[in-house]
mmCIF file of C-alpha atoms and ligand atoms in Angstrom:
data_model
loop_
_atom_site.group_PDB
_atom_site.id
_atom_site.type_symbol
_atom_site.label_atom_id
_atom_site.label_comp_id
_atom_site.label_asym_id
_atom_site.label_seq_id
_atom_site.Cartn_x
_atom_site.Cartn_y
_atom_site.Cartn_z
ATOM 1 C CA UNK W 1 14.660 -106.449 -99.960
ATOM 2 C CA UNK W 2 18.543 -106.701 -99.518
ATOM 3 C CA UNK W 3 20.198 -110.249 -99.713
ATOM 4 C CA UNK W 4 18.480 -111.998 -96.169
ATOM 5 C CA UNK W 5 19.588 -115.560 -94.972
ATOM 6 C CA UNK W 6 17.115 -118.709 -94.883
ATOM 7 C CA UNK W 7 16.003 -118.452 -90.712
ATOM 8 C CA UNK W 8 16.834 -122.164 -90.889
ATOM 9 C CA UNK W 9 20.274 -122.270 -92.237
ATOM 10 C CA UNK W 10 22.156 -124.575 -93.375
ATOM 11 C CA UNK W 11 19.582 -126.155 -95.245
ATOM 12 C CA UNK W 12 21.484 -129.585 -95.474
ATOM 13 C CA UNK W 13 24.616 -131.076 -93.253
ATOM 14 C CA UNK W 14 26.140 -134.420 -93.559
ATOM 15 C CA UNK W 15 23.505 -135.959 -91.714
ATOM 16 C CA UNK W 16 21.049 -135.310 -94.486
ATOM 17 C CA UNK W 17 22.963 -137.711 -96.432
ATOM 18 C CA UNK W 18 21.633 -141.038 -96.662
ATOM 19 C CA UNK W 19 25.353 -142.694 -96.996
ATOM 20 C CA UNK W 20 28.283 -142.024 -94.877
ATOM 21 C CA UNK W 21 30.172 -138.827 -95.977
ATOM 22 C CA UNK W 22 32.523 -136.097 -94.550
ATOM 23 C CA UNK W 23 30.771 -132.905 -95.967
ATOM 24 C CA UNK W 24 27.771 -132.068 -98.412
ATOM 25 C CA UNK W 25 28.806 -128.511 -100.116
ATOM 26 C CA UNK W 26 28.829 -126.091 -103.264
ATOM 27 C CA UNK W 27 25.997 -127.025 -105.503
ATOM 28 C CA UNK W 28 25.085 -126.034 -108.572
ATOM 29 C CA UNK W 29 21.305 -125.293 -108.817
ATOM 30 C CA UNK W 30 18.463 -125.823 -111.646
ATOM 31 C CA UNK W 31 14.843 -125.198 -111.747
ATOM 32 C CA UNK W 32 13.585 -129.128 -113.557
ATOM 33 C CA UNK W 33 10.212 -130.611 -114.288
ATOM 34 C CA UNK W 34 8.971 -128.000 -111.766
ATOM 35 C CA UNK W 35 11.222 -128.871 -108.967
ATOM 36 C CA UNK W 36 14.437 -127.355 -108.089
ATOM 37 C CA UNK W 37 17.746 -129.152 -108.119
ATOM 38 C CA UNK W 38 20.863 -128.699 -106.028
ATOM 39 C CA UNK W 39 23.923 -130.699 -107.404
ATOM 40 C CA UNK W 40 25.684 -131.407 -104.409
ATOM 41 C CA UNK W 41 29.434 -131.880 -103.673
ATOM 42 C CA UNK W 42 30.044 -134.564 -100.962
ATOM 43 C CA UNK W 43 33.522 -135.542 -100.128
ATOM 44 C CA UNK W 44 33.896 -139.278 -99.014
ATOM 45 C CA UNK W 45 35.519 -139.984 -96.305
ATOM 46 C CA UNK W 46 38.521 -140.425 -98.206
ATOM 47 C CA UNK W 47 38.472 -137.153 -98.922
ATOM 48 C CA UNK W 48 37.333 -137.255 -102.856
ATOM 49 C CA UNK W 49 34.479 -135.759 -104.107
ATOM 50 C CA UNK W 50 31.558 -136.897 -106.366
ATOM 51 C CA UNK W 51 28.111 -135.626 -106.716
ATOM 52 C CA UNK W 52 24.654 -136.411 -105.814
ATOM 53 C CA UNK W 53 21.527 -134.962 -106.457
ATOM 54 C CA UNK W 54 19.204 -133.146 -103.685
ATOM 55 C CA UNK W 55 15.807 -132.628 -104.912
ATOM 56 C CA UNK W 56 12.973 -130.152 -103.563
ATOM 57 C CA UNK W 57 8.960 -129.151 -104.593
ATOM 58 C CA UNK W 58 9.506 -125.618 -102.871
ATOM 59 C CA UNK W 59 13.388 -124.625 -103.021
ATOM 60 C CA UNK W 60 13.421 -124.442 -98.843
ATOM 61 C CA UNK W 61 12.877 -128.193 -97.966
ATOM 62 C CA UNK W 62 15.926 -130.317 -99.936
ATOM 63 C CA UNK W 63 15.854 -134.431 -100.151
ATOM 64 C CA UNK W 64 19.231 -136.088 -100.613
ATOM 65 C CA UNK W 65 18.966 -139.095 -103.552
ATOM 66 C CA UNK W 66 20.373 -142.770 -102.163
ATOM 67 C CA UNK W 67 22.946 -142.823 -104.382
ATOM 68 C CA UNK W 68 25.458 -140.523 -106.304
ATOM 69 C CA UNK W 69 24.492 -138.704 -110.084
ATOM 70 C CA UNK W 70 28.406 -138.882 -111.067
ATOM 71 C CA UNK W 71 31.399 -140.230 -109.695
ATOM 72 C CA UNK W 72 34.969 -140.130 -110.842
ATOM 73 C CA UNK W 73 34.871 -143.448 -111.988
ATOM 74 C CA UNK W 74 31.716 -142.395 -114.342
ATOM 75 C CA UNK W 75 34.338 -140.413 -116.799
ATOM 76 C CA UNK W 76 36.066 -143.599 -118.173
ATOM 77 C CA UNK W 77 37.543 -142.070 -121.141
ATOM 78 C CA UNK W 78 38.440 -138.622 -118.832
ATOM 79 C CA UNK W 79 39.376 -140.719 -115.078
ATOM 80 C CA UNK W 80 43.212 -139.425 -115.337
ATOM 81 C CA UNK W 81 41.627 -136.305 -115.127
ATOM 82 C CA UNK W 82 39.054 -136.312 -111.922
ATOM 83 C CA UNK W 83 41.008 -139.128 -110.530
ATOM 84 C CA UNK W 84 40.852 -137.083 -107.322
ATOM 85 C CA UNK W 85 37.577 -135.930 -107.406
ATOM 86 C CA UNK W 86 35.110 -133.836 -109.411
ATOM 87 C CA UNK W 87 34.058 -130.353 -107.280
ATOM 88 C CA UNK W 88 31.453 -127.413 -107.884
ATOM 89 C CA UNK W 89 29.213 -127.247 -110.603
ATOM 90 C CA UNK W 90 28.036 -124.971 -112.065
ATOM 91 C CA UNK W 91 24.338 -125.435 -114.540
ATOM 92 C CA UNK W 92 23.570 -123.727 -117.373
ATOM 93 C CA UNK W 93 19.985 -124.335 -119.587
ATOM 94 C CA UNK W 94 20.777 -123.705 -123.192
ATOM 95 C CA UNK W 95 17.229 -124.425 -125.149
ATOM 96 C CA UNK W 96 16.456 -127.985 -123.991
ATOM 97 C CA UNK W 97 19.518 -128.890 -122.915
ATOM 98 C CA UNK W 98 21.731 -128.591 -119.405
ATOM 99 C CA UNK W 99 25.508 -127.931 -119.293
ATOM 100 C CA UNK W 100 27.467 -129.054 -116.565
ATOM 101 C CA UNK W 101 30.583 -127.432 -116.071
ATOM 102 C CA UNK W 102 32.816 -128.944 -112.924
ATOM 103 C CA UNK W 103 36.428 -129.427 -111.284
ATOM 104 C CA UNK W 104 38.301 -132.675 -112.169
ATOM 105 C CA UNK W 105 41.166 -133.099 -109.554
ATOM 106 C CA UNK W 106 43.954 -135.393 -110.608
ATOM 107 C CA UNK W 107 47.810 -135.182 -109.803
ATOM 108 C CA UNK W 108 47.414 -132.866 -113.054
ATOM 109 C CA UNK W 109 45.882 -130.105 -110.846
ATOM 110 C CA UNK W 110 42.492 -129.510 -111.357
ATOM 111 C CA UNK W 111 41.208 -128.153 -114.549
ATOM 112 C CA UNK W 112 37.445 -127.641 -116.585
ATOM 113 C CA UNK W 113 35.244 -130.354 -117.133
ATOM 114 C CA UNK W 114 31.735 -130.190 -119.670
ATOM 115 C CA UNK W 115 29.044 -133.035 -119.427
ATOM 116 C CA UNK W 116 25.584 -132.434 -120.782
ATOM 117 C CA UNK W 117 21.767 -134.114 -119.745
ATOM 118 C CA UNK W 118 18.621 -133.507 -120.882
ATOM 119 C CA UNK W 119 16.903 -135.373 -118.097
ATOM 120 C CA UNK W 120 19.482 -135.390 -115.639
ATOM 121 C CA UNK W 121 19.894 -139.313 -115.130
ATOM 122 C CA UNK W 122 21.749 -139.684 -118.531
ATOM 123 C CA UNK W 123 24.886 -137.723 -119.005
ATOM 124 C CA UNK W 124 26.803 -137.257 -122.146
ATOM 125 C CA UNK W 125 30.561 -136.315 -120.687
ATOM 126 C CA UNK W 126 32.342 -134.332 -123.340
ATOM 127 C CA UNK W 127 35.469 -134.147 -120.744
ATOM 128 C CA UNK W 128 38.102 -131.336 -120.287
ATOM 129 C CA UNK W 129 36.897 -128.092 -121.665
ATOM 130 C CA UNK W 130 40.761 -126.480 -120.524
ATOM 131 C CA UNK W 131 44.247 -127.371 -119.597
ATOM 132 C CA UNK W 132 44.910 -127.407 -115.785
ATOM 133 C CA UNK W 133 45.327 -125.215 -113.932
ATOM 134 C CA UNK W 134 41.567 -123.718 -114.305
ATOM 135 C CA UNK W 135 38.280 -123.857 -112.688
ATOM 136 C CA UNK W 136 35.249 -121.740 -111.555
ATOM 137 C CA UNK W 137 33.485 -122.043 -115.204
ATOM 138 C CA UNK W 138 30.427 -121.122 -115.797
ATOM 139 C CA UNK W 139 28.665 -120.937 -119.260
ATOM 140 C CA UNK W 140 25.774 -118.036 -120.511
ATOM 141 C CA UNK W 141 22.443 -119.166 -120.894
ATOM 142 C CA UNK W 142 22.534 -117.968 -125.137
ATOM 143 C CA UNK W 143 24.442 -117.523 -127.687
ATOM 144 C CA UNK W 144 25.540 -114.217 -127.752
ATOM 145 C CA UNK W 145 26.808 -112.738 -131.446
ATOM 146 C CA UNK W 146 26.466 -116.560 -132.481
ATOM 147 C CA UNK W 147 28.635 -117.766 -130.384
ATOM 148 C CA UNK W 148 28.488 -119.269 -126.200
ATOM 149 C CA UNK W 149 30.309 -118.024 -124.158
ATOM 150 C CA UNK W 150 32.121 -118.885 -121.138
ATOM 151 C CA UNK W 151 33.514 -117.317 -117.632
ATOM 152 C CA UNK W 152 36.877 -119.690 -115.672
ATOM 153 C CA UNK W 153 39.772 -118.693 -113.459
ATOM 154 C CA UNK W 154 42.692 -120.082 -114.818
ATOM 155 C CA UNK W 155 45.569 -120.338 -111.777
ATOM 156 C CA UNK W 156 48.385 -121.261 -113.076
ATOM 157 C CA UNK W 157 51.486 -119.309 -112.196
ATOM 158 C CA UNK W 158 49.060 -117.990 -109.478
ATOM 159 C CA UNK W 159 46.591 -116.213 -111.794
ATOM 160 C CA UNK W 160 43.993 -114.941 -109.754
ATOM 161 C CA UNK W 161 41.157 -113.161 -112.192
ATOM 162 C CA UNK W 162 38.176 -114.218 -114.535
ATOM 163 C CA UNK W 163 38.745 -114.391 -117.857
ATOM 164 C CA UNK W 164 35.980 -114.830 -120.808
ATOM 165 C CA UNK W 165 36.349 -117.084 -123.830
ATOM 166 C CA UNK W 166 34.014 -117.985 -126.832
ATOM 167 C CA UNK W 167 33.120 -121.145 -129.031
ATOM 168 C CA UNK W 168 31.171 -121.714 -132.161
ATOM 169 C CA UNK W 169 30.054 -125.213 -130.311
ATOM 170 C CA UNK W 170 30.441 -125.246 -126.487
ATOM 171 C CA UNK W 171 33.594 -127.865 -127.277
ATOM 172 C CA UNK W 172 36.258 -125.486 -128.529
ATOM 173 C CA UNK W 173 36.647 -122.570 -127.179
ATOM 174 C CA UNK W 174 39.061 -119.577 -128.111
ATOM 175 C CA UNK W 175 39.183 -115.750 -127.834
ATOM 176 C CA UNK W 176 40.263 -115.739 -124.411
ATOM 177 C CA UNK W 177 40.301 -112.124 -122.539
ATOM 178 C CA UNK W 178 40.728 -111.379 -119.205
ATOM 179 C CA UNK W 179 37.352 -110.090 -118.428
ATOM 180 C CA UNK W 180 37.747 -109.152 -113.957
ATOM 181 C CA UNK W 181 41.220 -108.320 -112.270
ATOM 182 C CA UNK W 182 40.556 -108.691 -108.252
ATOM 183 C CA UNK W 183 41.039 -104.962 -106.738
ATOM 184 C CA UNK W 184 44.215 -104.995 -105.000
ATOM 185 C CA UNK W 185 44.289 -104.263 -101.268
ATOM 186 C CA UNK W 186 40.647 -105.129 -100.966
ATOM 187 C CA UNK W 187 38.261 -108.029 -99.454
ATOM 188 C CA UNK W 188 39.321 -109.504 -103.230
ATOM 189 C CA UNK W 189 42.835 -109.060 -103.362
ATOM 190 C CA UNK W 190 44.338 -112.794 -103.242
ATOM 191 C CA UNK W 191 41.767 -113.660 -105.786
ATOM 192 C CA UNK W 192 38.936 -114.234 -107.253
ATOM 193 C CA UNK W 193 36.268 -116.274 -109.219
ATOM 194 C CA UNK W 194 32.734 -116.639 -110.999
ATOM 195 C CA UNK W 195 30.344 -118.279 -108.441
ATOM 196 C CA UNK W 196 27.652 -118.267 -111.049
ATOM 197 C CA UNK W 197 26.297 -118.667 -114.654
ATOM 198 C CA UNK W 198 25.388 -115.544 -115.689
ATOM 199 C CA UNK W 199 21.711 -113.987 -115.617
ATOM 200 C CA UNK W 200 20.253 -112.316 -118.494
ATOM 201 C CA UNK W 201 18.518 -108.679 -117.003
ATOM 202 C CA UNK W 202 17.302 -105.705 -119.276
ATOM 203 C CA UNK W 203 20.569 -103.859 -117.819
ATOM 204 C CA UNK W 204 23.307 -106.526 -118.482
ATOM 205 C CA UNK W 205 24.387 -110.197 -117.403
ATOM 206 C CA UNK W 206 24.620 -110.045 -113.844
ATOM 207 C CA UNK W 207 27.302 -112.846 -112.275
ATOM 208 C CA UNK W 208 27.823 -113.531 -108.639
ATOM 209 C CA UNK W 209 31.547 -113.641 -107.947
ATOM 210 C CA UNK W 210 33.794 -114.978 -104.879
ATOM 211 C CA UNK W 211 36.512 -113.067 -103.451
ATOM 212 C CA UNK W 212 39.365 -114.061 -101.139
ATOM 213 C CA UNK W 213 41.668 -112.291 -99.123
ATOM 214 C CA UNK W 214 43.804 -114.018 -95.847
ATOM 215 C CA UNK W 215 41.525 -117.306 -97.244
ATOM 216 C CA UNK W 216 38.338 -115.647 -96.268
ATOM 217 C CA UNK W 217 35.615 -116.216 -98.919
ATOM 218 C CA UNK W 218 32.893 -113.748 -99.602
ATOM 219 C CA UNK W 219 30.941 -113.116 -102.586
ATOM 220 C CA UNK W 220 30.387 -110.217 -104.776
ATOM 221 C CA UNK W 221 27.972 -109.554 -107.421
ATOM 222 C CA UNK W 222 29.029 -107.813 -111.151
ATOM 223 C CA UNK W 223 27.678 -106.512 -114.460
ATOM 224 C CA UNK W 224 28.290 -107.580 -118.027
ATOM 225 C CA UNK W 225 27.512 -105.309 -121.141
ATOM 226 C CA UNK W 226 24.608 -107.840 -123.195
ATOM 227 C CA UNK W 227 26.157 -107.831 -126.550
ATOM 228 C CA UNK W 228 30.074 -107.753 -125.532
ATOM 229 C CA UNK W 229 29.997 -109.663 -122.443
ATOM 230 C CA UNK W 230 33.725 -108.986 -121.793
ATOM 231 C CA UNK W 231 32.700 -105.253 -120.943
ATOM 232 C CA UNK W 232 32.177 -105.047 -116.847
ATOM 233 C CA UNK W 233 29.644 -102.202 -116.688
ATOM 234 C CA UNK W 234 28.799 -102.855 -112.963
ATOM 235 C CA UNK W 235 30.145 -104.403 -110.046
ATOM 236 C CA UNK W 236 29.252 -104.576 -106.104
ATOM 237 C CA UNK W 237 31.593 -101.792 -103.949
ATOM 238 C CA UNK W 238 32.709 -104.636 -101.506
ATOM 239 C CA UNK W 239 31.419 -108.066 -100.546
ATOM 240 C CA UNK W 240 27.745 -109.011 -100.409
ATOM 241 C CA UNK W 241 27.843 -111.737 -97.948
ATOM 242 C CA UNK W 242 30.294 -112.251 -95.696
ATOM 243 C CA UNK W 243 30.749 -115.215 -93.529
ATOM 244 C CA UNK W 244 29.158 -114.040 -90.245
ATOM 245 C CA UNK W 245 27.811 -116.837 -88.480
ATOM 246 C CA UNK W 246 29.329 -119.897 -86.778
ATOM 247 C CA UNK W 247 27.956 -122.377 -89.754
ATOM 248 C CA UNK W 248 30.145 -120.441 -92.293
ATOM 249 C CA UNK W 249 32.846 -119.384 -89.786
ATOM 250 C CA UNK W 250 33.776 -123.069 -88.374
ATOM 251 C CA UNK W 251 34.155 -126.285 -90.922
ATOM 252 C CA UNK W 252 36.469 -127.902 -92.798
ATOM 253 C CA UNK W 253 38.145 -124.811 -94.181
ATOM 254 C CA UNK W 254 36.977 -121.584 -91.912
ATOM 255 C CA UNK W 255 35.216 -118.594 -93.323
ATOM 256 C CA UNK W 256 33.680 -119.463 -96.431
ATOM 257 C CA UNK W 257 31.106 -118.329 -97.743
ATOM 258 C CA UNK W 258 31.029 -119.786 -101.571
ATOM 259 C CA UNK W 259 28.093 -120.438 -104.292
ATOM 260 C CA UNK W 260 28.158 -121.703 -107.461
ATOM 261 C CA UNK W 261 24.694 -121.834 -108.302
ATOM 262 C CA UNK W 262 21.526 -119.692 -108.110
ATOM 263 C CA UNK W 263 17.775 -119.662 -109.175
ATOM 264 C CA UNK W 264 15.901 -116.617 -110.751
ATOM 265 C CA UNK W 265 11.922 -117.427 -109.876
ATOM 266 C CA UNK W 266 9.592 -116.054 -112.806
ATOM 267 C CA UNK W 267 8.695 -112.856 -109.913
ATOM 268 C CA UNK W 268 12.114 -111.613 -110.529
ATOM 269 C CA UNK W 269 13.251 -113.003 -106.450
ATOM 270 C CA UNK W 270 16.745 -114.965 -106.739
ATOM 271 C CA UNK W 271 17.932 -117.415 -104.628
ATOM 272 C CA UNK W 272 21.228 -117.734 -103.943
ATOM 273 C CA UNK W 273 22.649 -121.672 -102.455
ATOM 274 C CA UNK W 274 25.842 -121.242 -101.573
ATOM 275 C CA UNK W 275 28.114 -123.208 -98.507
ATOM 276 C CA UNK W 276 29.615 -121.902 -95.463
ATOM 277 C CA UNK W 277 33.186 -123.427 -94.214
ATOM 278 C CA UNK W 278 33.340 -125.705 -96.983
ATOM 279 C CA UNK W 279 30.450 -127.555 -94.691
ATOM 280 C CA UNK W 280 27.005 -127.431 -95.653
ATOM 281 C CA UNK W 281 24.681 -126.075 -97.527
ATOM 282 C CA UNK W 282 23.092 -122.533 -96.871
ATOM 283 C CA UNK W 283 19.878 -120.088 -98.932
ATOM 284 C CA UNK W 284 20.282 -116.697 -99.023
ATOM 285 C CA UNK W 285 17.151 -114.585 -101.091
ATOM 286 C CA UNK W 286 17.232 -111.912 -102.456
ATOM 287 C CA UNK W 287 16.005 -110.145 -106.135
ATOM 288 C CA UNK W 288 17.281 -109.351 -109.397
ATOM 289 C CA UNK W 289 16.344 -105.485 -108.464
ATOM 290 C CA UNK W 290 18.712 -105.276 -105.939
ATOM 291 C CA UNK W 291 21.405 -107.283 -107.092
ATOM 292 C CA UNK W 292 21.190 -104.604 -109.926
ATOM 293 C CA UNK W 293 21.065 -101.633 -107.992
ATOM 294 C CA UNK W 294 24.478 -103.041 -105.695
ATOM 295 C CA UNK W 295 26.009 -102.369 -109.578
ATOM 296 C CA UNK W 296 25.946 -98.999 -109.903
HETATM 297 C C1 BMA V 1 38.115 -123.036 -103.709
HETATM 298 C C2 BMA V 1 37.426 -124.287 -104.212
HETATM 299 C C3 BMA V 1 36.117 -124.521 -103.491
HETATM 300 C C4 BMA V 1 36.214 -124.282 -102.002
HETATM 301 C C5 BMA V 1 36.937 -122.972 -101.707
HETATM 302 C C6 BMA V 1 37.108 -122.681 -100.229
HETATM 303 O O1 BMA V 1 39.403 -122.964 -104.257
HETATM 304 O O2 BMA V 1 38.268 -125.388 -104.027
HETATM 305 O O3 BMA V 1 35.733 -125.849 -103.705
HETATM 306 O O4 BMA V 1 34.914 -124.198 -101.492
HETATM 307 O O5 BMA V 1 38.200 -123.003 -102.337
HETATM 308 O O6 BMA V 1 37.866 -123.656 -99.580
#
C-alpha cells in the first residue's frame, strides 16, 4: 500500500454544512464511542472561524452537527485571544481524557490554545498554552520520562521550524528545543509545521509534517526516538502528498494540501483527513508500515 486518495474526494464541501458558511477545512480527528470524529474548521462568512463537529459510523461517510462545538465567544475568560477566530485542531487521547490544542487569532497574532473533554459536549478551556506568535501544536499521546510533551511552530521574527517542549502537567510547559529545521532549497524551505499528534510505533513516534515553499503546502512524514522525542531518527526524502488535483489546487488559498489530524485503526491502516486549497475536506489511507518505511 503507498498513501492512495478516497475515489470520492473531498469528503465534505460547504454544502455539507447545515448553516451558511464560506469553507469547511483542517480537522482534527478522534476515534469516540466507536465512531470517528472530524473537528471541523468552518469560516463564517465573515471570515472567522469556529468549529463544529462532523460525525461518522465508518470514517468514509461524515455528518455535519446543526450547530457549532466551540466558538470564539465560548472562551470568555480567553476572547482577547481568539477574538478572530479559533483554527486547526489538533486531538490528543491521554488515558480518559481528550486534549484539544487550536489557533486563537486576535490582533495579538495567533498563538496556542489547550481545552480538554471527556465526552466532547463539555469542554474545560484552560486557554493559551504560548505567547503569540505560535501554532501547529500537537501533544503525545503519554507521558514520556514523566513528563507530556508537546510539538508547535513558533513564527515570530519569521521562525519557520518545530520545536519540542515538556510539562510536568500539560499547563506549563518549559524545556523548549528546536526539534525540525525545514531543509533549505527544498519543497520545505519557507517553512514548516507538525500536521499531527504523534503516533506511538515499535520504531519511534511517527508525526506527519507540512511543508511550504512559493505557498505550496505538502506534507511530509518524520521519526522521533521513543524515549528522547527531540531526537529525529527518520524523516520522508521529499513530500508525501502533493496537491495534484483541482480540489486541492483551486480554493480559497491555492495548492494546499494540509492535515492536522489522523486515525490509526487497530489493523495498523492510518487514515490521514487533511484539506485541499484551504476548501474542503479530503481522506487519504494509507498504513503505519509504510509511513515507517518512507523514514529510512
Ligand atoms: C497555515 C494555516 C492553515 C492554512 C494554511 C494554508 O498557516 O493558517 O490554517 O490551512 O496556512 O493556507
Amino acid at each position: 500500500m503507498e498513501i492512495c486518495r478516497y475515489n470520492k474526494n473531498p469528503i465534505l464541501t460547504k454544502e455539507d454544512v447545515p448553516f451558511k458558511v464560506n469553507s469547511i477545512f483542517n480537522p482534527g480527528a478522534v476515534k469516540y464511542d466507536g465512531k470517528y470524529l472530524l473537528f471541523c474548521r468552518v469560516e463564517m462568512p465573515i471570515g472567522r472561524s469556529s468549529l463544529v463537529i462532523a460525525e461518522s459510523e465508518d470514517g468514509y461517510n461524515f455528518k455535519v452537527a446543526s450547530k457549532h462545538v466551540l466558538t470564539p465567544e465560548d472562551h470568555k475568560d480567553f476572547y482577547d485571544y481568539v477574538k478572530w477566530g479559533i483554527e486547526d485542531t489538533r486531538i490528543t487521547q491521554i488515558e480518559n481524557k481528550f486534549y484539544l490544542t487550536y489557533t486563537g487569532y486576535s490582533k495579538f497574532q495567533p498563538l496556542v490554545m489547550l481545552s480538554e473533554t471527556s465526552n466532547f459536549v463539555d469542554f474545560k478551556i484552560h486557554g493559551p498554552i504560548s505567547e503569540p506568535s505560535n501554532k501547529d501544536c500537537a501533544i503525545f499521546p503519554e507521558k514520556i520520562n514523566g513528563y507530556y510533551w508537546k510539538v508547535d511552530r513558533p513564527s515570530a521574527e519569521k521562525r519557520r521550524d518545530i520545536w519540542i517542549s515538556r510539562s510536568p502537567d500539560i499547563i506549563h510547559w518549559g524545556g523548549h528545543k528546536v526539534l525540525l529545521e525545514p531543509e533549505p532549497g527544498t519543497w520545505e524551505t519557507d517553512r514548516i509545521g507538525s500536521s499531527s499528534n504523534p503516533i506511538k510505533t515499535r520504531e519511534g513516534w511517527l508525526m506527519l509534517y507540512h511543508g511550504v515553499r512559493s505557498s505550496i503546502y505538502k506534507l511530509g512524514v518524520v521519526l522521533l526516538d521513543l524515549e528522547k522525542p527531540w531526537l529525529v531518527i527518520g524523516k520522508s526524502k521529499g513530500p508525501i502528498i502533493s496537491p495534484d488535483y483541482d480540489y486541492e489546487r483551486i480554493g480559497d488559498v491555492n495548492n494546499v494540501i494540509f492535515s492536522n489530524g489522523w486515525i490509526l485503526e487497530d489493523n495498523g491502516d492510518v487514515k490521514i483527513y487533511y484539506s485541499g486549497a484551504d476548501m474542503n475536506i479530503c481522506l487519504a489511507e494509507t498504513n503505519i508500515q509504510y509511513l515507517l518505511s518512507l523514514c529510512k
